[in-house]
Amino acid sequence: MSPQRKNLPQREEAAEEPAADAGEAEAAAEEPAAEDATADEPAAEEGESAEHAAEGADEGHAEAEGGGHGGGHIEDIDFSFEGPFGKYDQFQLQRGLQVYTEVCSACHGMKFVPIRTLHDEGGPGLPEDQVRAYAANMTIIDKETGEERPRLPTDHFPAVTGDGMGPDLSLMAKARAGFHGPYGTGISQFFNGIGGPEYIHAILTGYTGEEIEQAGTVLYENTAFSTGSIGMPPPLSEDLVTYEDGTPATVDQMATDVAAFLMWTAEPKLMDRKQVGLVSVLFLIVLTALLYLTNKRLWAPHKGKKLDT
């Protein structure tokens, strides 16, 4: 093979040399591109490492904030409706309704709550004319005509749907548990209640003011949320509403009032249930005493006697 290559004409070798030079030029042109790609690979790896590190930091931060067990910091609040003899504070429910109407209703609906219940005893107790006026401020599509009309007291609160809208709040106070007993025994719930209103209060007051950007989304640090951050911006600020009864509208006060109101929307018959439960317990106590006395009277003549053998 090598002797034949030596006998090739000179012009063929001369023709091959420019081709070789062109190949070397192409290789030389490709080398910077390869070097750029090689330089880009560490940058990409560094970007991925930074992203994973940021995710790990966020997960660690969320675990630290949430206690590492899926729950944030929830404080017990002495609500008036707690305990076997507790009942709703009518004025607090009215303030909570005002906070929901002026602040929360823009993003959260209450589709399971009839507007007429605002007049019910044990609830906000609004006069019928105020309930009608309140309902008329909201609209609904009439099923018969297909046209929009003002709502009536017999209609429900509207449902709020769409991108960026929050969950329905009708049953939120029962859907969330702020306290958890050890291993699900329910001991903590027995003394502190389920803690749904406390959870709502903690979410509304748990903002730290810090913002966290994650995957192009801005999250707001919240000590009560299980992951340590939440997508909902802080909804409350000092004096955001003006209470008609003159109560100072602090963030804590507004959060407490709306939490109590949402407990009422989730349990509007709570007072009736407590009353029935109390009567049932008293009935069982009396029945137990009567059965004991009856048993004692029936068996008294036979006790202490020996059986005939």
PDB file of C-alpha atoms in Angstrom:
ATOM      1  CA  MET A   1       0.000   0.000   0.000  1.00  0.00           C
ATOM      2  CA  SER A   2       2.694   2.490   0.884  1.00  0.00           C
ATOM      3  CA  PRO A   3       4.764   2.056  -2.349  1.00  0.00           C
ATOM      4  CA  GLN A   4       1.691   2.796  -4.429  1.00  0.00           C
ATOM      5  CA  ARG A   5       1.045   6.033  -2.526  1.00  0.00           C
ATOM      6  CA  LYS A   6       4.623   7.163  -3.265  1.00  0.00           C
ATOM      7  CA  ASN A   7       4.115   6.715  -7.035  1.00  0.00           C
ATOM      8  CA  LEU A   8       0.977   8.957  -7.172  1.00  0.00           C
ATOM      9  CA  PRO A   9       1.306  12.053  -9.410  1.00  0.00           C
ATOM     10  CA  GLN A  10       2.392  15.253  -7.765  1.00  0.00           C
ATOM     11  CA  ARG A  11      -0.693  17.138  -8.909  1.00  0.00           C
ATOM     12  CA  GLU A  12      -2.962  14.738  -7.035  1.00  0.00           C
ATOM     13  CA  GLU A  13      -0.964  15.362  -3.882  1.00  0.00           C
ATOM     14  CA  ALA A  14      -1.157  19.050  -4.583  1.00  0.00           C
ATOM     15  CA  ALA A  15      -4.908  18.740  -5.070  1.00  0.00           C
ATOM     16  CA  GLU A  16      -5.287  16.878  -1.808  1.00  0.00           C
ATOM     17  CA  GLU A  17      -3.329  19.443   0.181  1.00  0.00           C
ATOM     18  CA  PRO A  18      -5.901  22.254  -0.256  1.00  0.00           C
ATOM     19  CA  ALA A  19      -8.607  19.766   0.731  1.00  0.00           C
ATOM     20  CA  ALA A  20      -6.591  18.879   3.797  1.00  0.00           C
ATOM     21  CA  ASP A  21      -6.124  22.556   4.498  1.00  0.00           C
ATOM     22  CA  ALA A  22      -9.871  23.081   4.132  1.00  0.00           C
ATOM     23  CA  GLY A  23     -10.505  20.165   6.486  1.00  0.00           C
ATOM     24  CA  GLU A  24      -8.072  21.642   8.989  1.00  0.00           C
ATOM     25  CA  ALA A  25      -9.788  24.997   8.633  1.00  0.00           C
ATOM     26  CA  GLU A  26     -13.171  23.385   9.258  1.00  0.00           C
ATOM     27  CA  ALA A  27     -11.761  21.529  12.250  1.00  0.00           C
ATOM     28  CA  ALA A  28     -10.246  24.763  13.501  1.00  0.00           C
ATOM     29  CA  ALA A  29     -13.609  26.466  13.034  1.00  0.00           C
ATOM     30  CA  GLU A  30     -15.367  23.657  14.893  1.00  0.00           C
ATOM     31  CA  GLU A  31     -12.919  23.697  17.792  1.00  0.00           C
ATOM     32  CA  PRO A  32     -14.068  27.103  19.166  1.00  0.00           C
ATOM     33  CA  ALA A  33     -17.664  25.934  18.888  1.00  0.00           C
ATOM     34  CA  ALA A  34     -16.770  22.783  20.772  1.00  0.00           C
ATOM     35  CA  GLU A  35     -14.931  24.865  23.330  1.00  0.00           C
ATOM     36  CA  ASP A  36     -18.007  27.122  23.644  1.00  0.00           C
ATOM     37  CA  ALA A  37     -20.220  24.071  24.105  1.00  0.00           C
ATOM     38  CA  THR A  38     -17.782  22.721  26.658  1.00  0.00           C
ATOM     39  CA  ALA A  39     -17.822  26.068  28.402  1.00  0.00           C
ATOM     40  CA  ASP A  40     -21.637  26.119  28.305  1.00  0.00           C
ATOM     41  CA  GLU A  41     -21.905  22.658  29.883  1.00  0.00           C
ATOM     42  CA  PRO A  42     -20.361  23.697  33.230  1.00  0.00           C
ATOM     43  CA  ALA A  43     -22.578  26.791  33.211  1.00  0.00           C
ATOM     44  CA  ALA A  44     -25.644  24.626  32.634  1.00  0.00           C
ATOM     45  CA  GLU A  45     -24.484  22.213  35.317  1.00  0.00           C
ATOM     46  CA  GLU A  46     -23.913  25.115  37.677  1.00  0.00           C
ATOM     47  CA  GLY A  47     -27.410  26.430  36.883  1.00  0.00           C
ATOM     48  CA  GLU A  48     -28.950  23.029  37.586  1.00  0.00           C
ATOM     49  CA  SER A  49     -26.929  22.699  40.774  1.00  0.00           C
ATOM     50  CA  ALA A  50     -28.027  26.149  41.890  1.00  0.00           C
ATOM     51  CA  GLU A  51     -31.649  25.295  41.077  1.00  0.00           C
ATOM     52  CA  HIS A  52     -31.467  22.032  43.022  1.00  0.00           C
ATOM     53  CA  ALA A  53     -29.757  23.822  45.880  1.00  0.00           C
ATOM     54  CA  ALA A  54     -32.466  26.470  45.905  1.00  0.00           C
ATOM     55  CA  GLU A  55     -35.156  23.774  45.906  1.00  0.00           C
ATOM     56  CA  GLY A  56     -33.390  21.982  48.728  1.00  0.00           C
ATOM     57  CA  ALA A  57     -33.119  25.215  50.672  1.00  0.00           C
ATOM     58  CA  ASP A  58     -36.808  25.916  50.115  1.00  0.00           C
ATOM     59  CA  GLU A  59     -37.724  22.393  51.227  1.00  0.00           C
ATOM     60  CA  GLY A  60     -35.525  22.695  54.280  1.00  0.00           C
ATOM     61  CA  HIS A  61     -36.979  26.100  55.056  1.00  0.00           C
ATOM     62  CA  ALA A  62     -40.514  24.790  54.658  1.00  0.00           C
ATOM     63  CA  GLU A  63     -39.713  21.807  56.874  1.00  0.00           C
ATOM     64  CA  ALA A  64     -38.283  24.098  59.538  1.00  0.00           C
ATOM     65  CA  GLU A  65     -41.309  26.381  59.387  1.00  0.00           C
ATOM     66  CA  GLY A  66     -43.801  23.534  59.323  1.00  0.00           C
ATOM     67  CA  GLY A  67     -42.142  21.497  62.019  1.00  0.00           C
ATOM     68  CA  GLY A  68     -41.196  18.834  59.488  1.00  0.00           C
ATOM     69  CA  HIS A  69     -44.573  17.112  59.911  1.00  0.00           C
ATOM     70  CA  GLY A  70     -46.764  19.036  57.476  1.00  0.00           C
ATOM     71  CA  GLY A  71     -48.107  21.617  59.917  1.00  0.00           C
ATOM     72  CA  GLY A  72     -47.242  25.223  60.690  1.00  0.00           C
ATOM     73  CA  HIS A  73     -47.435  27.272  63.838  1.00  0.00           C
ATOM     74  CA  ILE A  74     -51.046  27.385  65.119  1.00  0.00           C
ATOM     75  CA  GLU A  75     -51.991  29.126  68.371  1.00  0.00           C
ATOM     76  CA  ASP A  76     -55.117  28.299  70.352  1.00  0.00           C
ATOM     77  CA  ILE A  77     -57.668  31.128  70.552  1.00  0.00           C
ATOM     78  CA  ASP A  78     -60.414  31.329  73.142  1.00  0.00           C
ATOM     79  CA  PHE A  79     -63.419  31.724  70.834  1.00  0.00           C
ATOM     80  CA  SER A  80     -66.798  32.365  72.438  1.00  0.00           C
ATOM     81  CA  PHE A  81     -68.411  29.376  70.711  1.00  0.00           C
ATOM     82  CA  GLU A  82     -65.985  26.796  72.065  1.00  0.00           C
ATOM     83  CA  GLY A  83     -66.841  24.472  74.915  1.00  0.00           C
ATOM     84  CA  PRO A  84     -70.118  22.715  75.746  1.00  0.00           C
ATOM     85  CA  PHE A  85     -71.811  25.971  76.792  1.00  0.00           C
ATOM     86  CA  GLY A  86     -70.217  28.313  74.244  1.00  0.00           C
ATOM     87  CA  LYS A  87     -72.238  30.295  71.725  1.00  0.00           C
ATOM     88  CA  TYR A  88     -71.580  32.586  68.807  1.00  0.00           C
ATOM     89  CA  ASP A  89     -71.022  36.277  69.428  1.00  0.00           C
ATOM     90  CA  GLN A  90     -73.565  37.982  67.181  1.00  0.00           C
ATOM     91  CA  PHE A  91     -71.578  41.203  66.866  1.00  0.00           C
ATOM     92  CA  GLN A  92     -68.409  39.282  66.053  1.00  0.00           C
ATOM     93  CA  LEU A  93     -70.240  37.415  63.286  1.00  0.00           C
ATOM     94  CA  GLN A  94     -71.456  40.715  61.859  1.00  0.00           C
ATOM     95  CA  ARG A  95     -67.902  42.068  61.850  1.00  0.00           C
ATOM     96  CA  GLY A  96     -66.673  38.854  60.236  1.00  0.00           C
ATOM     97  CA  LEU A  97     -69.336  39.167  57.541  1.00  0.00           C
ATOM     98  CA  GLN A  98     -68.098  42.690  56.845  1.00  0.00           C
ATOM     99  CA  VAL A  99     -64.490  41.500  56.508  1.00  0.00           C
ATOM    100  CA  TYR A 100     -65.533  38.691  54.179  1.00  0.00           C
ATOM    101  CA  THR A 101     -67.651  41.032  52.050  1.00  0.00           C
ATOM    102  CA  GLU A 102     -65.074  43.806  51.717  1.00  0.00           C
ATOM    103  CA  VAL A 103     -61.895  41.714  51.554  1.00  0.00           C
ATOM    104  CA  CYS A 104     -62.333  37.982  51.004  1.00  0.00           C
ATOM    105  CA  SER A 105     -65.283  37.828  48.594  1.00  0.00           C
ATOM    106  CA  ALA A 106     -63.169  39.135  45.698  1.00  0.00           C
ATOM    107  CA  CYS A 107     -61.323  35.799  45.468  1.00  0.00           C
ATOM    108  CA  HIS A 108     -63.328  33.353  47.610  1.00  0.00           C
ATOM    109  CA  GLY A 109     -66.935  32.250  47.264  1.00  0.00           C
ATOM    110  CA  MET A 110     -69.386  30.625  49.696  1.00  0.00           C
ATOM    111  CA  LYS A 111     -71.655  28.692  47.355  1.00  0.00           C
ATOM    112  CA  PHE A 112     -73.066  26.409  50.064  1.00  0.00           C
ATOM    113  CA  VAL A 113     -74.364  29.221  52.303  1.00  0.00           C
ATOM    114  CA  PRO A 114     -77.904  30.573  51.705  1.00  0.00           C
ATOM    115  CA  ILE A 115     -78.060  34.343  52.089  1.00  0.00           C
ATOM    116  CA  ARG A 116     -81.287  34.055  54.117  1.00  0.00           C
ATOM    117  CA  THR A 117     -79.364  32.399  56.976  1.00  0.00           C
ATOM    118  CA  LEU A 118     -77.869  35.801  57.842  1.00  0.00           C
ATOM    119  CA  HIS A 119     -81.221  36.458  59.539  1.00  0.00           C
ATOM    120  CA  ASP A 120     -81.257  33.212  61.544  1.00  0.00           C
ATOM    121  CA  GLU A 121     -81.145  33.263  65.321  1.00  0.00           C
ATOM    122  CA  GLY A 122     -77.727  32.254  66.577  1.00  0.00           C
ATOM    123  CA  GLY A 123     -76.059  33.740  63.499  1.00  0.00           C
ATOM    124  CA  PRO A 124     -75.347  37.338  62.487  1.00  0.00           C
ATOM    125  CA  GLY A 125     -79.025  38.089  63.107  1.00  0.00           C
ATOM    126  CA  LEU A 126     -79.415  40.772  60.444  1.00  0.00           C
ATOM    127  CA  PRO A 127     -82.926  42.231  59.996  1.00  0.00           C
ATOM    128  CA  GLU A 128     -84.816  40.941  56.973  1.00  0.00           C
ATOM    129  CA  ASP A 129     -84.635  44.259  55.130  1.00  0.00           C
ATOM    130  CA  GLN A 130     -80.846  44.328  55.531  1.00  0.00           C
ATOM    131  CA  VAL A 131     -80.624  40.743  54.274  1.00  0.00           C
ATOM    132  CA  ARG A 132     -82.637  41.659  51.172  1.00  0.00           C
ATOM    133  CA  ALA A 133     -80.472  44.736  50.571  1.00  0.00           C
ATOM    134  CA  TYR A 134     -77.302  42.680  51.062  1.00  0.00           C
ATOM    135  CA  ALA A 135     -78.499  40.039  48.593  1.00  0.00           C
ATOM    136  CA  ALA A 136     -79.429  42.680  46.006  1.00  0.00           C
ATOM    137  CA  ASN A 137     -75.793  43.835  45.856  1.00  0.00           C
ATOM    138  CA  MET A 138     -74.911  40.511  44.177  1.00  0.00           C
ATOM    139  CA  THR A 139     -76.164  39.209  40.848  1.00  0.00           C
ATOM    140  CA  ILE A 140     -77.048  35.797  39.456  1.00  0.00           C
ATOM    141  CA  ILE A 141     -78.104  34.379  36.080  1.00  0.00           C
ATOM    142  CA  ASP A 142     -81.817  33.584  36.118  1.00  0.00           C
ATOM    143  CA  LYS A 143     -82.322  29.979  34.988  1.00  0.00           C
ATOM    144  CA  GLU A 144     -85.673  30.748  33.364  1.00  0.00           C
ATOM    145  CA  THR A 145     -84.804  33.894  31.416  1.00  0.00           C
ATOM    146  CA  GLY A 146     -81.047  33.430  31.112  1.00  0.00           C
ATOM    147  CA  GLU A 147     -80.564  37.054  32.097  1.00  0.00           C
ATOM    148  CA  GLU A 148     -78.710  38.556  35.025  1.00  0.00           C
ATOM    149  CA  ARG A 149     -80.759  39.660  38.016  1.00  0.00           C
ATOM    150  CA  PRO A 150     -80.111  40.750  41.621  1.00  0.00           C
ATOM    151  CA  ARG A 151     -79.886  37.910  44.096  1.00  0.00           C
ATOM    152  CA  LEU A 152     -82.666  37.187  46.558  1.00  0.00           C
ATOM    153  CA  PRO A 153     -82.348  36.020  50.178  1.00  0.00           C
ATOM    154  CA  THR A 154     -83.343  32.547  48.974  1.00  0.00           C
ATOM    155  CA  ASP A 155     -80.271  32.421  46.727  1.00  0.00           C
ATOM    156  CA  HIS A 156     -76.846  31.304  47.879  1.00  0.00           C
ATOM    157  CA  PHE A 157     -73.667  33.315  48.104  1.00  0.00           C
ATOM    158  CA  PRO A 158     -71.889  33.345  44.728  1.00  0.00           C
ATOM    159  CA  ALA A 159     -69.144  30.933  43.779  1.00  0.00           C
ATOM    160  CA  VAL A 160     -65.899  32.574  42.668  1.00  0.00           C
ATOM    161  CA  THR A 161     -64.030  30.629  39.985  1.00  0.00           C
ATOM    162  CA  GLY A 162     -61.243  31.327  37.528  1.00  0.00           C
ATOM    163  CA  ASP A 163     -57.470  31.555  37.380  1.00  0.00           C
ATOM    164  CA  GLY A 164     -55.922  32.858  40.567  1.00  0.00           C
ATOM    165  CA  MET A 165     -59.108  32.502  42.592  1.00  0.00           C
ATOM    166  CA  GLY A 166     -59.005  30.855  46.006  1.00  0.00           C
ATOM    167  CA  PRO A 167     -60.974  27.886  47.377  1.00  0.00           C
ATOM    168  CA  ASP A 168     -64.573  28.109  48.511  1.00  0.00           C
ATOM    169  CA  LEU A 169     -64.825  29.147  52.165  1.00  0.00           C
ATOM    170  CA  SER A 170     -68.243  27.711  53.025  1.00  0.00           C
ATOM    171  CA  LEU A 171     -66.846  24.736  54.969  1.00  0.00           C
ATOM    172  CA  MET A 172     -63.224  25.825  55.345  1.00  0.00           C
ATOM    173  CA  ALA A 173     -63.365  25.982  59.153  1.00  0.00           C
ATOM    174  CA  LYS A 174     -64.279  22.271  59.237  1.00  0.00           C
ATOM    175  CA  ALA A 175     -62.099  21.233  56.302  1.00  0.00           C
ATOM    176  CA  ARG A 176     -58.897  22.388  58.029  1.00  0.00           C
ATOM    177  CA  ALA A 177     -57.599  21.086  61.330  1.00  0.00           C
ATOM    178  CA  GLY A 178     -55.295  23.290  63.349  1.00  0.00           C
ATOM    179  CA  PHE A 179     -54.614  20.806  66.132  1.00  0.00           C
ATOM    180  CA  HIS A 180     -53.625  17.179  65.900  1.00  0.00           C
ATOM    181  CA  GLY A 181     -53.716  14.717  68.758  1.00  0.00           C
ATOM    182  CA  PRO A 182     -50.817  12.304  69.278  1.00  0.00           C
ATOM    183  CA  TYR A 183     -51.103   9.513  66.694  1.00  0.00           C
ATOM    184  CA  GLY A 184     -54.672  10.484  65.873  1.00  0.00           C
ATOM    185  CA  THR A 185     -56.080   9.765  69.337  1.00  0.00           C
ATOM    186  CA  GLY A 186     -58.011  13.028  69.369  1.00  0.00           C
ATOM    187  CA  ILE A 187     -56.778  14.038  72.829  1.00  0.00           C
ATOM    188  CA  SER A 188     -55.703  17.500  71.683  1.00  0.00           C
ATOM    189  CA  GLN A 189     -58.958  18.011  69.781  1.00  0.00           C
ATOM    190  CA  PHE A 190     -60.949  17.123  72.898  1.00  0.00           C
ATOM    191  CA  PHE A 191     -59.406  19.995  74.851  1.00  0.00           C
ATOM    192  CA  ASN A 192     -58.687  22.511  72.065  1.00  0.00           C
ATOM    193  CA  GLY A 193     -61.245  21.642  69.407  1.00  0.00           C
ATOM    194  CA  ILE A 194     -60.369  20.773  65.825  1.00  0.00           C
ATOM    195  CA  GLY A 195     -58.795  24.184  65.387  1.00  0.00           C
ATOM    196  CA  GLY A 196     -60.258  25.163  62.024  1.00  0.00           C
ATOM    197  CA  PRO A 197     -60.899  28.795  63.058  1.00  0.00           C
ATOM    198  CA  GLU A 198     -57.446  28.934  64.645  1.00  0.00           C
ATOM    199  CA  TYR A 199     -55.953  27.690  61.382  1.00  0.00           C
ATOM    200  CA  ILE A 200     -57.698  30.448  59.409  1.00  0.00           C
ATOM    201  CA  HIS A 201     -56.572  33.067  61.931  1.00  0.00           C
ATOM    202  CA  ALA A 202     -52.997  31.773  61.811  1.00  0.00           C
ATOM    203  CA  ILE A 203     -52.901  31.900  57.998  1.00  0.00           C
ATOM    204  CA  LEU A 204     -54.159  35.494  57.942  1.00  0.00           C
ATOM    205  CA  THR A 205     -51.715  36.679  60.619  1.00  0.00           C
ATOM    206  CA  GLY A 206     -48.736  34.439  59.797  1.00  0.00           C
ATOM    207  CA  TYR A 207     -47.178  36.540  57.029  1.00  0.00           C
ATOM    208  CA  THR A 208     -43.604  37.611  57.732  1.00  0.00           C
ATOM    209  CA  GLY A 209     -43.337  40.165  54.923  1.00  0.00           C
ATOM    210  CA  GLU A 210     -40.711  38.124  53.075  1.00  0.00           C
ATOM    211  CA  GLU A 211     -41.209  37.081  49.449  1.00  0.00           C
ATOM    212  CA  ILE A 212     -39.801  33.921  47.864  1.00  0.00           C
ATOM    213  CA  GLU A 213     -39.434  33.573  44.084  1.00  0.00           C
ATOM    214  CA  GLN A 214     -39.706  29.980  42.950  1.00  0.00           C
ATOM    215  CA  ALA A 215     -39.939  28.825  39.314  1.00  0.00           C
ATOM    216  CA  GLY A 216     -40.988  32.305  38.230  1.00  0.00           C
ATOM    217  CA  THR A 217     -43.763  32.491  40.837  1.00  0.00           C
ATOM    218  CA  VAL A 218     -43.724  34.827  43.823  1.00  0.00           C
ATOM    219  CA  LEU A 219     -44.611  33.118  47.103  1.00  0.00           C
ATOM    220  CA  TYR A 220     -45.174  34.836  50.432  1.00  0.00           C
ATOM    221  CA  GLU A 221     -43.562  33.488  53.564  1.00  0.00           C
ATOM    222  CA  ASN A 222     -46.162  32.352  56.093  1.00  0.00           C
ATOM    223  CA  THR A 223     -45.344  30.620  59.359  1.00  0.00           C
ATOM    224  CA  ALA A 224     -48.753  28.908  59.554  1.00  0.00           C
ATOM    225  CA  PHE A 225     -48.683  27.228  56.151  1.00  0.00           C
ATOM    226  CA  SER A 226     -47.329  23.687  56.024  1.00  0.00           C
ATOM    227  CA  THR A 227     -44.697  24.469  53.364  1.00  0.00           C
ATOM    228  CA  GLY A 228     -43.614  27.767  54.907  1.00  0.00           C
ATOM    229  CA  SER A 229     -44.868  29.872  51.992  1.00  0.00           C
ATOM    230  CA  ILE A 230     -48.161  30.544  50.245  1.00  0.00           C
ATOM    231  CA  GLY A 231     -49.242  31.977  46.899  1.00  0.00           C
ATOM    232  CA  MET A 232     -51.902  34.272  48.371  1.00  0.00           C
ATOM    233  CA  PRO A 233     -50.645  37.802  49.086  1.00  0.00           C
ATOM    234  CA  PRO A 234     -51.340  39.179  52.583  1.00  0.00           C
ATOM    235  CA  PRO A 235     -55.049  40.096  52.405  1.00  0.00           C
ATOM    236  CA  LEU A 236     -55.265  42.120  55.622  1.00  0.00           C
ATOM    237  CA  SER A 237     -53.650  45.351  56.714  1.00  0.00           C
ATOM    238  CA  GLU A 238     -54.284  47.772  59.549  1.00  0.00           C
ATOM    239  CA  ASP A 239     -57.593  49.670  59.268  1.00  0.00           C
ATOM    240  CA  LEU A 240     -58.456  47.946  55.995  1.00  0.00           C
ATOM    241  CA  VAL A 241     -62.133  48.028  56.976  1.00  0.00           C
ATOM    242  CA  THR A 242     -64.085  50.422  59.158  1.00  0.00           C
ATOM    243  CA  TYR A 243     -66.237  48.586  61.665  1.00  0.00           C
ATOM    244  CA  GLU A 244     -69.659  50.080  62.177  1.00  0.00           C
ATOM    245  CA  ASP A 245     -69.495  49.420  65.928  1.00  0.00           C
ATOM    246  CA  GLY A 246     -66.196  51.309  66.265  1.00  0.00           C
ATOM    247  CA  THR A 247     -64.029  48.275  67.033  1.00  0.00           C
ATOM    248  CA  PRO A 248     -60.363  48.930  66.064  1.00  0.00           C
ATOM    249  CA  ALA A 249     -59.689  47.107  62.797  1.00  0.00           C
ATOM    250  CA  THR A 250     -56.325  45.554  63.601  1.00  0.00           C
ATOM    251  CA  VAL A 251     -55.069  42.601  61.581  1.00  0.00           C
ATOM    252  CA  ASP A 252     -55.534  40.294  64.560  1.00  0.00           C
ATOM    253  CA  GLN A 253     -59.077  41.563  65.185  1.00  0.00           C
ATOM    254  CA  MET A 254     -60.146  41.183  61.552  1.00  0.00           C
ATOM    255  CA  ALA A 255     -58.604  37.703  61.342  1.00  0.00           C
ATOM    256  CA  THR A 256     -60.380  36.623  64.534  1.00  0.00           C
ATOM    257  CA  ASP A 257     -63.726  37.998  63.365  1.00  0.00           C
ATOM    258  CA  VAL A 258     -63.652  36.434  59.904  1.00  0.00           C
ATOM    259  CA  ALA A 259     -62.456  33.111  61.374  1.00  0.00           C
ATOM    260  CA  ALA A 260     -65.448  33.092  63.732  1.00  0.00           C
ATOM    261  CA  PHE A 261     -67.769  33.973  60.846  1.00  0.00           C
ATOM    262  CA  LEU A 262     -66.406  31.123  58.715  1.00  0.00           C
ATOM    263  CA  MET A 263     -66.920  28.759  61.639  1.00  0.00           C
ATOM    264  CA  TRP A 264     -70.567  29.816  61.654  1.00  0.00           C
ATOM    265  CA  THR A 265     -70.896  29.229  57.889  1.00  0.00           C
ATOM    266  CA  ALA A 266     -69.494  25.719  58.406  1.00  0.00           C
ATOM    267  CA  GLU A 267     -71.556  25.013  61.560  1.00  0.00           C
ATOM    268  CA  PRO A 268     -74.661  27.251  61.520  1.00  0.00           C
ATOM    269  CA  LYS A 269     -76.544  24.824  63.803  1.00  0.00           C
ATOM    270  CA  LEU A 270     -73.737  24.431  66.321  1.00  0.00           C
ATOM    271  CA  MET A 271     -75.775  25.919  69.175  1.00  0.00           C
ATOM    272  CA  ASP A 272     -78.705  23.594  68.451  1.00  0.00           C
ATOM    273  CA  ARG A 273     -76.386  20.595  68.408  1.00  0.00           C
ATOM    274  CA  LYS A 274     -74.906  21.586  71.745  1.00  0.00           C
ATOM    275  CA  GLN A 275     -78.367  22.007  73.237  1.00  0.00           C
ATOM    276  CA  VAL A 276     -79.499  18.602  71.974  1.00  0.00           C
ATOM    277  CA  GLY A 277     -76.286  17.039  73.244  1.00  0.00           C
ATOM    278  CA  LEU A 278     -76.706  18.578  76.702  1.00  0.00           C
ATOM    279  CA  VAL A 279     -80.325  17.407  76.951  1.00  0.00           C
ATOM    280  CA  SER A 280     -79.296  13.926  75.808  1.00  0.00           C
ATOM    281  CA  VAL A 281     -76.562  13.690  78.436  1.00  0.00           C
ATOM    282  CA  LEU A 282     -78.947  14.824  81.188  1.00  0.00           C
ATOM    283  CA  PHE A 283     -81.547  12.311  80.002  1.00  0.00           C
ATOM    284  CA  LEU A 284     -78.998   9.493  80.068  1.00  0.00           C
ATOM    285  CA  ILE A 285     -77.928  10.466  83.599  1.00  0.00           C
ATOM    286  CA  VAL A 286     -81.529  10.407  84.852  1.00  0.00           C
ATOM    287  CA  LEU A 287     -82.228   7.141  83.014  1.00  0.00           C
ATOM    288  CA  THR A 288     -79.132   5.543  84.515  1.00  0.00           C
ATOM    289  CA  ALA A 289     -80.213   6.580  88.033  1.00  0.00           C
ATOM    290  CA  LEU A 290     -83.739   5.206  87.500  1.00  0.00           C
ATOM    291  CA  LEU A 291     -82.429   1.907  86.152  1.00  0.00           C
ATOM    292  CA  TYR A 292     -80.086   1.586  89.112  1.00  0.00           C
ATOM    293  CA  LEU A 293     -82.897   2.205  91.624  1.00  0.00           C
ATOM    294  CA  THR A 294     -85.234  -0.166  89.771  1.00  0.00           C
ATOM    295  CA  ASN A 295     -82.608  -2.872  89.700  1.00  0.00           C
ATOM    296  CA  LYS A 296     -81.914  -2.383  93.405  1.00  0.00           C
ATOM    297  CA  ARG A 297     -85.618  -2.590  94.299  1.00  0.00           C
ATOM    298  CA  LEU A 298     -86.239  -5.728  92.247  1.00  0.00           C
ATOM    299  CA  TRP A 299     -83.241  -7.648  93.507  1.00  0.00           C
ATOM    300  CA  ALA A 300     -83.203  -6.468  97.124  1.00  0.00           C
ATOM    301  CA  PRO A 301     -85.474  -9.311  98.449  1.00  0.00           C
ATOM    302  CA  HIS A 302     -83.338 -11.942  96.757  1.00  0.00           C
ATOM    303  CA  LYS A 303     -79.884 -10.730  97.658  1.00  0.00           C
ATOM    304  CA  GLY A 304     -78.228 -12.379 100.629  1.00  0.00           C
ATOM    305  CA  LYS A 305     -80.357 -15.532 100.404  1.00  0.00           C
ATOM    306  CA  LYS A 306     -78.787 -18.911  99.797  1.00  0.00           C
ATOM    307  CA  LEU A 307     -80.049 -21.022  96.948  1.00  0.00           C
ATOM    308  CA  ASP A 308     -81.761 -24.308  97.855  1.00  0.00           C
ATOM    309  CA  THR A 309     -79.593 -27.322  97.141  1.00  0.00           C
TER     310      THR A 309
END
